[in-house]
XYZ file of C-alpha atoms in Angstrom:
200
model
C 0.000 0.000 0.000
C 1.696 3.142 -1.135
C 1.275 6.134 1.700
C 0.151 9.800 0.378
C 1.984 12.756 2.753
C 0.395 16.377 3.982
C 2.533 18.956 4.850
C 1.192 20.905 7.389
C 2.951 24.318 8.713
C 3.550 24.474 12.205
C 5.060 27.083 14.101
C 8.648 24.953 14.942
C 8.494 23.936 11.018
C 6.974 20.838 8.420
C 5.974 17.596 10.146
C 4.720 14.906 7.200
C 1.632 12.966 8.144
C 0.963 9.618 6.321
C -3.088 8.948 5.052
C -4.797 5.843 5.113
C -1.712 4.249 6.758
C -2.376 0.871 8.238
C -3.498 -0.638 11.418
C -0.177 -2.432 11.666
C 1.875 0.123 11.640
C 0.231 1.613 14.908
C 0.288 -1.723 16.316
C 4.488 -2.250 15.825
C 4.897 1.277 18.265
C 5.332 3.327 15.376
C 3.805 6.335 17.383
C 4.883 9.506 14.956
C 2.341 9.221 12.520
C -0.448 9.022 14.599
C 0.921 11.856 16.722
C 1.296 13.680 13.949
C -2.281 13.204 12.122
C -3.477 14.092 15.500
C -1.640 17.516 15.860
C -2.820 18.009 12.212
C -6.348 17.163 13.135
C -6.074 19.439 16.069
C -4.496 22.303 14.145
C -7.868 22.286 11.638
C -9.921 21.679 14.518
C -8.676 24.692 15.986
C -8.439 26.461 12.845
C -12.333 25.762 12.335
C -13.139 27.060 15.869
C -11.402 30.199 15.074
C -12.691 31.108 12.041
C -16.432 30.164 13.771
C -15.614 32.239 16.433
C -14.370 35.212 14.702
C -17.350 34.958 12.057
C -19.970 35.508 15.459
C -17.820 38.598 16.396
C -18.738 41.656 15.530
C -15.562 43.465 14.372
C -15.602 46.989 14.876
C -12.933 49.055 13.283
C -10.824 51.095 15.372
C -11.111 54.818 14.869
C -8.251 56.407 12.790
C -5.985 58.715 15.581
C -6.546 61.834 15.934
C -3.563 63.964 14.561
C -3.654 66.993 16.646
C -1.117 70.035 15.645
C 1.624 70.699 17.202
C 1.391 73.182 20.321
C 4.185 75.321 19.694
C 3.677 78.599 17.395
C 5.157 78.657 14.019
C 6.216 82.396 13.172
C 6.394 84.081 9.791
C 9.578 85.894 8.747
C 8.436 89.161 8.278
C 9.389 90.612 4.506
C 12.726 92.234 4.544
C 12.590 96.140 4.574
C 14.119 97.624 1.606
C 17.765 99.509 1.918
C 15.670 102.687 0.572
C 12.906 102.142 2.553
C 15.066 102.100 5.720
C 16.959 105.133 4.075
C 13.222 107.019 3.719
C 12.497 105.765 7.460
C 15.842 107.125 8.803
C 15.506 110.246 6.961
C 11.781 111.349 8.215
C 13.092 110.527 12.051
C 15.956 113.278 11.388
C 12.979 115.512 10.240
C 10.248 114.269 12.674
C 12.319 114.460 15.710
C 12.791 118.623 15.059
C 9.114 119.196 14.405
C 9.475 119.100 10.717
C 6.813 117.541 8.379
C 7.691 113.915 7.315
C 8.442 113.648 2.969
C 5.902 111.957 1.237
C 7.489 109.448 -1.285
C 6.970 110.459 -5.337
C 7.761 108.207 -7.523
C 8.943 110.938 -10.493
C 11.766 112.218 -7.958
C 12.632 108.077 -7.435
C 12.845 107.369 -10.887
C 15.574 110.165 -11.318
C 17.721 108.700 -7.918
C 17.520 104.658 -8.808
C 18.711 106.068 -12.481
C 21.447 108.309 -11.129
C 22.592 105.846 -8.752
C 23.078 103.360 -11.035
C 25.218 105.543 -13.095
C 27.338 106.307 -10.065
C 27.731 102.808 -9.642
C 29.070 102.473 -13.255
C 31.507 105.532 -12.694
C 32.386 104.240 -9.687
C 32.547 108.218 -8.364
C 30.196 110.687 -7.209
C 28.932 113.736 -8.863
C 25.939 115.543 -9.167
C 22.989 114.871 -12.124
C 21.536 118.107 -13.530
C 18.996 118.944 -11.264
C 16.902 121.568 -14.229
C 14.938 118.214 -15.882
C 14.028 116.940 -12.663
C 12.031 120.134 -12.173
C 10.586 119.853 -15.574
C 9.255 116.433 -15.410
C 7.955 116.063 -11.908
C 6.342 119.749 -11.844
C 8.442 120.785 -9.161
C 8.956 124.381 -7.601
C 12.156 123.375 -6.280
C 14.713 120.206 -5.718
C 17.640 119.228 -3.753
C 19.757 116.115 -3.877
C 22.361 114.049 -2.078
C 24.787 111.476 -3.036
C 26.859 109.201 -1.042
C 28.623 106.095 -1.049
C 30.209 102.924 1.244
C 29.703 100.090 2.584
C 27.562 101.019 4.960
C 23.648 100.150 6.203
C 20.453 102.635 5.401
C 21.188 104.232 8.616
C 25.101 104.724 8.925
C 24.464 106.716 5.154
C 22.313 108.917 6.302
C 24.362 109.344 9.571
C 27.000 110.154 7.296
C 24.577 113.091 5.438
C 23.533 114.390 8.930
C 27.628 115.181 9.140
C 27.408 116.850 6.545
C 26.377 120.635 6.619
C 24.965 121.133 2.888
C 23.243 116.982 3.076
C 21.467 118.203 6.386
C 20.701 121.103 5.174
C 18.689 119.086 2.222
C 17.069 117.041 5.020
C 16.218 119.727 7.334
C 14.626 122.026 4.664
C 11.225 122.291 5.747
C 10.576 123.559 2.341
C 10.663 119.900 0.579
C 7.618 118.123 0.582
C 8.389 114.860 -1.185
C 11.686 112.333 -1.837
C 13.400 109.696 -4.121
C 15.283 107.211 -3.025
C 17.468 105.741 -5.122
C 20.651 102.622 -4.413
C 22.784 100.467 -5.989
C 24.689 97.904 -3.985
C 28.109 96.756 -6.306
C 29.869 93.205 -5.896
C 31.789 94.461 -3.331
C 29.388 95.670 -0.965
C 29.768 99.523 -1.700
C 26.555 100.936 -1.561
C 25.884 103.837 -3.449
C 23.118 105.923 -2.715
C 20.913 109.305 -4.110
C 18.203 111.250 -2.372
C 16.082 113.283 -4.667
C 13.979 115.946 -3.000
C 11.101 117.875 -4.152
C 8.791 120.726 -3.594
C 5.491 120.270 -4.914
């Protein structure tokens, strides 16, 4: 009688299980084979009771966790202020701080400073643009300027003006209503910079 072998998966590995095997090879002590069928039978037996068991369960899904944010504040950069914004800033305080009336920004009289200091920058020098058009084209009554130039912040160039007798005097005159700012930062850092101011 030839003997057919199951494999059956256990947790410690593969046991083989003869079928149909005789009586006579239980009666000569030959124990493995019916220990075996037995753990097999036992293993679908328990199998069967699980999957019985788990079919009368209800299974209720567990709820999804809740991802909460995180408790500690995420702050914005703020947007970095602009060389000639600081330069406008720096310049109203000088004015402010004496009682004089802050300059109101005009974009004709910035035009004529971002294009002048952008020559300067070329020249690498500092002179003085003719000052006639600029009263033309922005309908001025009258205008001032100042030029400068280093590698310094908003604040130290306008520091440097305040030294100055005839640059304060441009940013003291309570006569100017309205400014251009105008700057040019080279490869090297140097800063040049050009106030335009107006009367209007």
């Amino acid at each position: 009688m030839r003997l057919r072998s199951l494999s059956v998966a256990l947790l410690t590995g593969v046991i083989l299980v003869p079928v149909g095997a005789s009586s006579a090879s239980a009666a000569t002590g030959d124990s493995l084979p019916t220990a075996s069928a037995q753990v097999y039978k036992s293993s679908v037996s328990k199998r069967a009771k699980r999957a019985d068991y788990l079919a009368s369960r209800t299974v209720t899904p567990k709820p999804a966790p809740v991802v909460k944010p995180p408790t500690t504040s995420v702050t914005t950069p703020a947007p970095t202020v602009s060389y000639a914004q600081r330069v406008l800033d720096a310049t109203n305080r000088e004015r402010t701080s004496r009682g004089l009336r802050a300059l109101g920004f005009s974009s004709c009289a910035d035009g004529y400073a971002n294009t002048w200091a952008r020559a300067l920058s070329v020249a690498g020098s500092l002179s003085h643009q003719s000052l006639s058009p600029i009263l033309a084209t922005c309908g001025a009554r009258s205008v001032g300027e100042n030029v400068a130039y280093g590698n310094v912040s908003a604040e130290e160039m306008v520091r440097m003006w305040m030294n100055s007798a005839g640059h304060r005097a441009n940013i003291l005159n309570a006569g100017f209503t309205h400014i251009g700012i105008g700057d040019v930062t080279t490869a090297t850092g140097r800063v040049y910079g050009v106030q335009v101011f107006l009367t209007l």
